[in-house]
Short mmCIF file of C-alpha atoms in Angstrom, two decimals:
data_model
loop_
_atom_site.label_atom_id
_atom_site.label_comp_id
_atom_site.label_asym_id
_atom_site.label_seq_id
_atom_site.Cartn_x
_atom_site.Cartn_y
_atom_site.Cartn_z
CA GLY R 1 59.01 -19.51 73.81
CA THR R 2 61.44 -17.42 71.72
CA HIS R 3 61.03 -13.38 70.35
CA PHE R 4 64.13 -11.75 69.16
CA GLU R 5 63.60 -8.29 68.77
CA ASN R 6 67.46 -7.45 67.81
CA VAL R 7 70.52 -9.41 65.82
CA THR R 8 72.71 -8.13 68.70
CA GLY R 9 71.40 -9.68 71.95
CA LEU R 10 71.21 -6.81 73.95
CA HIS R 11 68.47 -6.55 76.06
CA ASP R 12 64.88 -5.14 75.05
CA ASP R 13 61.88 -5.59 76.67
CA ASN R 14 60.37 -7.53 73.46
CA HIS R 15 63.66 -9.61 73.22
CA TYR R 16 63.35 -13.02 75.16
CA THR R 17 64.19 -16.71 74.95
CA THR R 18 64.99 -20.28 76.46
CA VAL R 19 67.94 -22.19 77.36
CA LYS R 20 65.80 -25.23 75.54
CA ASP R 21 65.64 -22.74 72.57
CA ILE R 22 68.73 -21.35 72.28
CA ALA R 23 70.14 -24.90 72.54
CA MET R 24 67.93 -25.94 69.55
CA LEU R 25 69.15 -23.72 68.21
CA LEU R 26 73.04 -24.42 68.47
CA GLN R 27 72.14 -27.98 67.34
CA TYR R 28 70.77 -26.50 64.01
CA ALA R 29 73.60 -24.32 63.43
CA LEU R 30 76.37 -26.67 64.27
CA LYS R 31 74.80 -28.46 61.04
CA ASN R 32 76.00 -25.95 58.49
CA GLU R 33 80.00 -27.14 58.41
CA THR R 34 80.95 -23.26 58.06
CA PHE R 35 79.36 -22.49 61.47
CA ARG R 36 80.73 -25.50 63.31
CA ASN R 37 84.09 -24.59 62.10
CA ILE R 38 83.43 -20.85 63.54
CA PHE R 39 82.46 -22.21 66.60
CA THR R 40 84.99 -24.62 67.44
CA THR R 41 87.90 -22.48 66.35
CA ALA R 42 89.76 -20.81 69.29
CA ARG R 43 91.35 -18.44 67.05
CA HIS R 44 91.30 -17.56 62.99
CA SER R 45 93.57 -15.00 61.61
CA THR R 46 92.78 -13.31 58.83
CA ASP R 47 95.96 -12.91 55.61
CA LEU R 48 97.71 -9.95 55.54
CA THR R 49 96.08 -6.73 54.26
CA ASN R 50 97.88 -3.50 52.59
CA LEU R 51 96.19 -2.02 56.11
CA HIS R 52 97.05 -5.14 58.44
CA SER R 53 100.79 -6.66 57.50
CA GLY R 54 100.52 -9.41 59.84
CA GLY R 55 96.98 -9.93 59.37
CA ILE R 56 94.09 -9.43 62.41
CA THR R 57 93.52 -12.37 64.72
CA PHE R 58 90.08 -12.86 66.08
CA TYR R 59 89.88 -15.17 69.50
CA SER R 60 86.68 -17.13 70.47
CA THR R 61 84.64 -15.23 73.57
CA LEU R 62 85.47 -18.25 75.23
CA SER R 63 89.06 -19.02 74.67
CA LYS R 64 89.64 -15.31 76.08
CA LYS R 65 88.13 -16.37 79.28
CA THR R 66 89.81 -19.90 80.56
CA ASN R 67 92.77 -21.50 80.08
CA THR R 68 91.53 -25.12 79.36
CA TYR R 69 88.86 -26.37 77.34
CA GLU R 70 89.30 -30.09 79.36
CA PHE R 71 87.07 -31.77 81.78
CA ASP R 72 87.60 -34.83 83.40
CA GLY R 73 87.54 -37.56 80.36
CA GLY R 74 86.17 -34.51 78.10
CA LYS R 75 86.30 -31.43 76.19
CA ILE R 76 84.45 -28.34 75.62
CA ILE R 77 84.73 -28.12 71.83
CA GLY R 78 83.43 -24.75 71.07
CA GLY R 79 81.30 -21.94 72.83
CA LYS R 80 79.98 -18.58 72.84
CA THR R 81 79.40 -16.20 76.12
CA GLY R 82 77.41 -13.54 76.87
CA TYR R 83 76.52 -11.06 79.48
CA THR R 84 73.61 -8.44 80.18
CA ASP R 85 73.05 -6.65 83.27
CA GLU R 86 69.42 -8.51 82.84
CA ALA R 87 70.26 -12.27 82.01
CA GLY R 88 73.62 -11.90 83.61
CA LEU R 89 76.63 -14.33 82.02
CA CYS R 90 75.76 -16.79 79.75
CA LEU R 91 77.40 -19.62 77.94
CA ALA R 92 76.06 -21.46 74.72
CA SER R 93 78.77 -24.55 74.60
CA ILE R 94 79.65 -27.83 72.93
CA ALA R 95 82.07 -30.70 74.31
CA GLU R 96 82.59 -33.98 73.50
CA LYS R 97 82.93 -37.01 75.98
CA GLY R 98 83.66 -40.94 74.77
CA LYS R 99 81.60 -40.81 71.39
CA TYR R 100 79.44 -38.14 72.45
CA GLU R 101 78.99 -34.52 71.67
CA TYR R 102 76.94 -32.83 74.34
CA ILE R 103 75.62 -28.97 74.37
CA LEU R 104 74.96 -27.10 77.29
CA VAL R 105 73.19 -23.69 77.30
CA THR R 106 73.71 -21.78 80.47
CA ALA R 107 72.21 -18.13 81.58
CA GLY R 108 71.55 -16.41 84.46
CA ALA R 109 75.62 -16.74 86.51
CA LYS R 110 76.16 -13.94 88.78
CA GLY R 111 79.21 -11.61 87.83
CA ASN R 112 80.02 -9.83 85.10
CA GLN R 113 82.69 -9.46 82.19
CA TYR R 114 85.46 -8.66 84.99
CA THR R 115 84.45 -11.02 87.61
CA GLU R 116 85.32 -14.41 87.93
CA GLN R 117 83.53 -15.86 85.17
CA PHE R 118 80.87 -18.29 86.95
CA HIS R 119 79.12 -19.41 83.92
CA ILE R 120 82.01 -21.03 82.37
CA MET R 121 82.65 -22.27 85.82
CA ASP R 122 78.80 -23.70 86.03
CA ALA R 123 79.66 -25.62 82.75
CA PHE R 124 82.73 -26.89 83.66
CA THR R 125 80.69 -28.44 87.17
CA VAL R 126 77.55 -29.93 84.72
CA TYR R 127 80.31 -31.40 82.39
CA GLU R 128 82.56 -33.10 84.98
CA ASN R 129 79.61 -33.76 87.28
CA PHE R 130 76.26 -35.14 84.83
CA VAL R 131 78.27 -36.03 81.44
CA LYS R 132 79.07 -40.02 81.41
CA ASP R 133 80.76 -42.20 78.06
#
């Protein structure tokens, strides 16, 4: 059910996927140690350079939009947010609760990057109410 027309994820009529396919791609990608490290890191700072004496710090899109990763008995350990007018607010995330990890992909949440972050609120609702130990 997926066809990627571009690498940016920006809208194109021939660019489409499903939340199930995104979840499957994320599950596969998380097997790669480098990807997993990047995906689950809230921020990364580079070493200093001659152009940036203090280095450069990059923040995950999820960490910019929420103050906490914790929910009832668990924690979101990584995520990637997204938004287009057509897709709405989206989030691909991984959480841990007890000895299990859970992947959740949400799409089509109302709002935009300037409103309340309903896609993140949706994820917390699902993780808190449907994820069991």
